[in-house]
Coordinates of C-alpha atoms and ligand atoms in Angstrom, one line a residue:
X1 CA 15.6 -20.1 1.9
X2 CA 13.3 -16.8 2.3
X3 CA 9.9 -17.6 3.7
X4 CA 7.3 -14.9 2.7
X5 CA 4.2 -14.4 4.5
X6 CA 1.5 -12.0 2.7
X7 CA -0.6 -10.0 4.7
X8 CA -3.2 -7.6 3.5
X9 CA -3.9 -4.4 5.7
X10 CA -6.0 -0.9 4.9
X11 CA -8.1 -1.1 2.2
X12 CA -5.5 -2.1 -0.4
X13 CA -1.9 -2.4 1.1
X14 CA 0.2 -5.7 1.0
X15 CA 2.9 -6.1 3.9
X16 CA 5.2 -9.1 3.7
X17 CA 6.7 -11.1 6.5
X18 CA 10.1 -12.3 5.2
X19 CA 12.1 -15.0 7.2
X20 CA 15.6 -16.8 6.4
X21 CA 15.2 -20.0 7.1
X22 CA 18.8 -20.4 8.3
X23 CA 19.1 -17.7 10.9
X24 CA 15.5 -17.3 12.0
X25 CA 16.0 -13.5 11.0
X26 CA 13.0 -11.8 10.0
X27 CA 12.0 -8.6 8.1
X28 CA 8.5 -6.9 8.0
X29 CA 8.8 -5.1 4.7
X30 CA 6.7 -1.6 4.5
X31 CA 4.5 -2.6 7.7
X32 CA 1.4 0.0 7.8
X33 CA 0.6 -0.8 10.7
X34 CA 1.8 -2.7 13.7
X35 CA -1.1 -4.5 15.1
X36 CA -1.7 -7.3 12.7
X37 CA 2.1 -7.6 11.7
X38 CA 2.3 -8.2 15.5
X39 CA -0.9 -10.5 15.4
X40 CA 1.1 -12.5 12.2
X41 CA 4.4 -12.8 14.1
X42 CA 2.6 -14.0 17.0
X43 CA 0.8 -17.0 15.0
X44 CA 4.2 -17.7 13.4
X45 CA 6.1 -17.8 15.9
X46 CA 8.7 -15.3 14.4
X47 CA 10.7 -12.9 16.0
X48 CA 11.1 -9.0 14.5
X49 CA 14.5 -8.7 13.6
X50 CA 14.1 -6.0 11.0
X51 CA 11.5 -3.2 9.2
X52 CA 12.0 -3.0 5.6
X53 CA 11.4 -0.2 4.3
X54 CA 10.8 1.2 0.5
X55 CA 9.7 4.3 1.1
X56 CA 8.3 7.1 3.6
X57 CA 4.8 7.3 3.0
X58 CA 2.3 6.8 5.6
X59 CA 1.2 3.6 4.0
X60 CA 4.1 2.5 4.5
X61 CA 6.2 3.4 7.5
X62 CA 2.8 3.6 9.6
X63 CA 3.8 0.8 11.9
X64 CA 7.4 1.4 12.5
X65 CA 7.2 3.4 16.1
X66 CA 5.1 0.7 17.3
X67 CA 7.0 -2.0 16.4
X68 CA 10.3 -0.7 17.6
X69 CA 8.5 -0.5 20.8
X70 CA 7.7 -3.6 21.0
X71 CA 9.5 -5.4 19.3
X72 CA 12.9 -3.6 19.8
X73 CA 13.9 -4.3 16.0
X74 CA 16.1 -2.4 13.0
X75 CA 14.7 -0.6 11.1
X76 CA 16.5 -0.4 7.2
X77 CA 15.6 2.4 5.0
X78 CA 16.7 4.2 2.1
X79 CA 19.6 6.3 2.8
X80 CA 18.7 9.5 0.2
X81 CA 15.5 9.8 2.3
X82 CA 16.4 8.8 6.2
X83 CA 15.3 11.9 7.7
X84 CA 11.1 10.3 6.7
X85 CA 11.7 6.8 7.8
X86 CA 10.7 6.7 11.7
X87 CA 13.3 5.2 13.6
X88 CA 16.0 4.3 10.5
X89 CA 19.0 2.1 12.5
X90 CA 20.6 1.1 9.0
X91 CA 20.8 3.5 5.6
X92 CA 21.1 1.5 2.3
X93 CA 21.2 2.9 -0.9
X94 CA 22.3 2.1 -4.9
X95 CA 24.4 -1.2 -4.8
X96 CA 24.5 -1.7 -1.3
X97 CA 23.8 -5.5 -0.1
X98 CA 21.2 -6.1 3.2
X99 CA 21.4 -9.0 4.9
X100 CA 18.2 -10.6 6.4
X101 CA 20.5 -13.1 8.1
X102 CA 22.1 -15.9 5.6
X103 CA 19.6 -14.2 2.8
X104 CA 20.9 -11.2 1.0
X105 CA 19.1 -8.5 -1.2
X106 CA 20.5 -6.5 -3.6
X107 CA 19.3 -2.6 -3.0
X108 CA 18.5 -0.2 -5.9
X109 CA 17.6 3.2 -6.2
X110 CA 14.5 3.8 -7.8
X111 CA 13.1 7.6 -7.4
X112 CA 10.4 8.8 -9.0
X113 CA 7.4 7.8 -6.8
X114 CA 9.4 9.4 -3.9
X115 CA 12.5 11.1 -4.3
X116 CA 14.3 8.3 -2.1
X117 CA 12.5 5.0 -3.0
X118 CA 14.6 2.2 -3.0
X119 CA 13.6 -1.7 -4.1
X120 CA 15.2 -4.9 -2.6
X121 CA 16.1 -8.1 -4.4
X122 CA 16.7 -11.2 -2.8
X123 CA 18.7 -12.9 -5.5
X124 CA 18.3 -16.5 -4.4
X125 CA 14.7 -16.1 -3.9
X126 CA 13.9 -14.6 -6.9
X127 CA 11.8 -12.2 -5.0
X128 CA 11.7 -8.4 -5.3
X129 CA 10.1 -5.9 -2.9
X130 CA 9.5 -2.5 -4.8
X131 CA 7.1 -0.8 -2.7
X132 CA 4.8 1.6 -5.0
X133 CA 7.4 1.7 -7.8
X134 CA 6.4 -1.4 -10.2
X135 CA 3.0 -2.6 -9.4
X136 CA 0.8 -5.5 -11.5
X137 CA 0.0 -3.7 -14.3
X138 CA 1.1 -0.6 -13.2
X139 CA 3.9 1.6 -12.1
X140 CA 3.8 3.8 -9.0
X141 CA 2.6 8.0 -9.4
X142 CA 4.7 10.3 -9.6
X143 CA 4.7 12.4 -6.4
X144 CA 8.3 13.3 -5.8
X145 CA 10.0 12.7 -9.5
X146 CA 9.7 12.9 -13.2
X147 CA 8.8 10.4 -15.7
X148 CA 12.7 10.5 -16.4
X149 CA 13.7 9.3 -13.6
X150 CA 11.0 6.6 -13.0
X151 CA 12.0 5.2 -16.4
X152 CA 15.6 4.9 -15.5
X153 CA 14.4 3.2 -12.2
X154 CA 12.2 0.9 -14.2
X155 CA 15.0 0.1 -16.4
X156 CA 16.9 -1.3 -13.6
X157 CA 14.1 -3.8 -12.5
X158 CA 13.5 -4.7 -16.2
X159 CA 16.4 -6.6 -16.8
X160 CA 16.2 -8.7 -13.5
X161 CA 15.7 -12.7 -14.2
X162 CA 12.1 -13.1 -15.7
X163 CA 11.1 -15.7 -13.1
X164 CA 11.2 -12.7 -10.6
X165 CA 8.3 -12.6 -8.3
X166 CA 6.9 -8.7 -8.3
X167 CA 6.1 -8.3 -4.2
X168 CA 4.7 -4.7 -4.7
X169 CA 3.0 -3.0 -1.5
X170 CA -0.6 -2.8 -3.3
X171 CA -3.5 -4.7 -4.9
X172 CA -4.2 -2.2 -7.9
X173 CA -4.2 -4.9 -10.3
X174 CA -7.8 -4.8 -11.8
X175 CA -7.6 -1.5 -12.0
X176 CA -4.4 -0.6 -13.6
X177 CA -5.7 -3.9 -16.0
X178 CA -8.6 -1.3 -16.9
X179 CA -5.9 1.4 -17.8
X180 CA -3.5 -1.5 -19.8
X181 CA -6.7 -2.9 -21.7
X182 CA -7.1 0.6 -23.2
X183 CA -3.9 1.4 -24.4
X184 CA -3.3 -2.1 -25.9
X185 CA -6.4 -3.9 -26.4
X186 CA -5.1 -6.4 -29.0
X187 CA -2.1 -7.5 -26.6
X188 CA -3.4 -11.3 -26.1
X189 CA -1.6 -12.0 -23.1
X190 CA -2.9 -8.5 -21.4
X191 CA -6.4 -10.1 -22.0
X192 CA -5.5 -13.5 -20.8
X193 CA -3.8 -12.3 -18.0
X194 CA -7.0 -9.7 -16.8
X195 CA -9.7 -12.2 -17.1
X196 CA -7.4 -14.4 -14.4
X197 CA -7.4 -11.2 -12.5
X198 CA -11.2 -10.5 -12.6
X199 CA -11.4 -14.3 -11.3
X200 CA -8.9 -14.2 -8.7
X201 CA -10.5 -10.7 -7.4
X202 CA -14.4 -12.4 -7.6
X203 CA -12.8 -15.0 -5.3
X204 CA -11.3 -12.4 -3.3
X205 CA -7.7 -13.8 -4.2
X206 CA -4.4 -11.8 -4.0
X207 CA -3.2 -10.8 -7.9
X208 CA 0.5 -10.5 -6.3
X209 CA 3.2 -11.4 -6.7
X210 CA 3.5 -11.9 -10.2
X211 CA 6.2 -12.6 -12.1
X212 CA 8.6 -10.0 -14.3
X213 CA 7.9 -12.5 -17.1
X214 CA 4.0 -11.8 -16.9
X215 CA 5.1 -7.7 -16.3
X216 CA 7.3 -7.5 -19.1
X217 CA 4.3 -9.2 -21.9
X218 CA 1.5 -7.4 -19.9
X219 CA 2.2 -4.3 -18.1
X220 CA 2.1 -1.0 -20.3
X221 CA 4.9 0.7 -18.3
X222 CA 7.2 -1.5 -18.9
X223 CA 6.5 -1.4 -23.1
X224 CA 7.1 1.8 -24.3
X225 CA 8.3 -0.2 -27.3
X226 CA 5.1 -1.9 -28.2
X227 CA 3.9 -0.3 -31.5
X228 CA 0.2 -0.2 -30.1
X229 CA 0.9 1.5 -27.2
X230 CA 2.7 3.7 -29.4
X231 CA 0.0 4.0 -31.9
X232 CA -2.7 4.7 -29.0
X233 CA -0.7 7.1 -27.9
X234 CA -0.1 9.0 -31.0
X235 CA 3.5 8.5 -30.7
X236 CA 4.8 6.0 -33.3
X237 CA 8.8 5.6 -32.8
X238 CA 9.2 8.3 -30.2
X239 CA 11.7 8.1 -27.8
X240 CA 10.7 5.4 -25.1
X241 CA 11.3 7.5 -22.5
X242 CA 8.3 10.3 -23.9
X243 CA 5.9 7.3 -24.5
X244 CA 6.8 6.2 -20.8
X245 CA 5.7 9.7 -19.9
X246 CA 2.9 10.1 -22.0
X247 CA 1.4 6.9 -20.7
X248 CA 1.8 8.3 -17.0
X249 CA 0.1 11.1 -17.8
X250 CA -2.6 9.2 -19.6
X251 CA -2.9 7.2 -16.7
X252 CA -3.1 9.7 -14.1
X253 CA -6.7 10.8 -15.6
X254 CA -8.1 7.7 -16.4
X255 CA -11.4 7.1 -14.9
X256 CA -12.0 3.3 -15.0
Ligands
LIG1 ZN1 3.7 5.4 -1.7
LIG2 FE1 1.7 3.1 -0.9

């Protein structure tokens, strides 16, 4: 079994606390900073084992010296970008399987946010870690990529089990609701699904994970194929990669 600890850090980041029940092995997956994942472990009672890492942005990686230092852990990375990831011990890339003790992931490329981003499924426990690629309601910028390749990387997540909990590395949810809300107003379950998300951010609730069941009805990256996206767009029956794109771009100056 995978134990997940959530823990919110900066103004917006998620980093998750991952342990295997069997072995005691435990991950810190894109730790941004060290103090309060060494706080968390503390009050857990957990022992470092490994950093998990997605990608190399700050946000992301921020912690890893530290916690090497202290900690003495691994640190796993993606492969096509180990030169960025402070302290990489073990390169994975497309296909490969990490082991977090008796619990494995499945590792996928997905560039387009950075040209080395990779995601992690843990098969058994129906969790995937995709860092700034898929988010609720959104999909990550693209900094180092085209909207090509972050539709082929999409494509893989897409057709993982539905019941997949989405552990993305941010709480953008309300706003990238805005963004969905006006490029498919009439979608029922996108309006459903937001006012929960106005609630749970009121409370000051975490929107994530969700589920790839709840992505795949609600988030606008993931439906190129929805004839009112396409309509809003202006793009009726184009080429689901170019609405993909378009919608990027729409995104990218929307002012919410
Ligand atoms: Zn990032
Ligand atoms: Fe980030």
């Amino acid at each position: 079994m995978l134990e997940i600890h959530q823990l919110s850090v900066l103004s917006d980041n998620y980093v998750y606390l991952v342990r295997d029940s069997v072995t005691g092995q435990t991950g810190a997956v894109d730790p941004a900073m060290a103090e309060p994942v060494l706080a968390a472990l503390k009050r857990l009672d957990w022992t470092l084992s490994f950093i998990i890492n997605t990608h190399h942005h700050p946000d992301h990686v921020g912690g890893n010296d530290a916690l090497v230092r202290e900690t003495g852990c691994q640190v796993v990375g993606p492969r096509a970008d180990a030169a960025r990831i402070p302290g990489i011990t073990l390169e994975v890339g497309d296909g490969d399987e990490f082991a977090l003790g008796e619990a494995k992931a499945q590792v996928f490329d997905v560039p387009g946010h950075t040209r080395g981003h990779i995601a992690y499924w843990f098969r058994d426990a129906a969790a995937l870690f995709c860092g700034d690629t898929l988010f609720a309601l959104g999909c990550g910028r693209l900094f180092e990529g085209t909207p090509a390749q972050m539709w082929h990387s999409l494509s893989k997540l897409k057709v993982l089990p539905p019941e997949t909990r989405i552990y993305c590395a941010h709480e953008y949810t309300q706003s990238n609701g805005r963004f969905a809300l006006s490029v498919e107003p009439a979608n029922s379950r996108l309006v459903a699904r937001m006012q929960r998300v106005d609630e749970l951010r009121a409370a000051g609730q975490p929107t994530v994970p969700s589920t790839l069941e709840e992505e795949m009805a609600t988030n606008p990256f993931l439906r190129p194929d929805s004839l009112e996206i396409q309509h809003t767009l202006g793009l009726p029956g184009a080429a689901l990669v170019d609405v993909f794109g378009a919608t990027r771009a729409l995104k990218d100056n929307f002012r919410s």
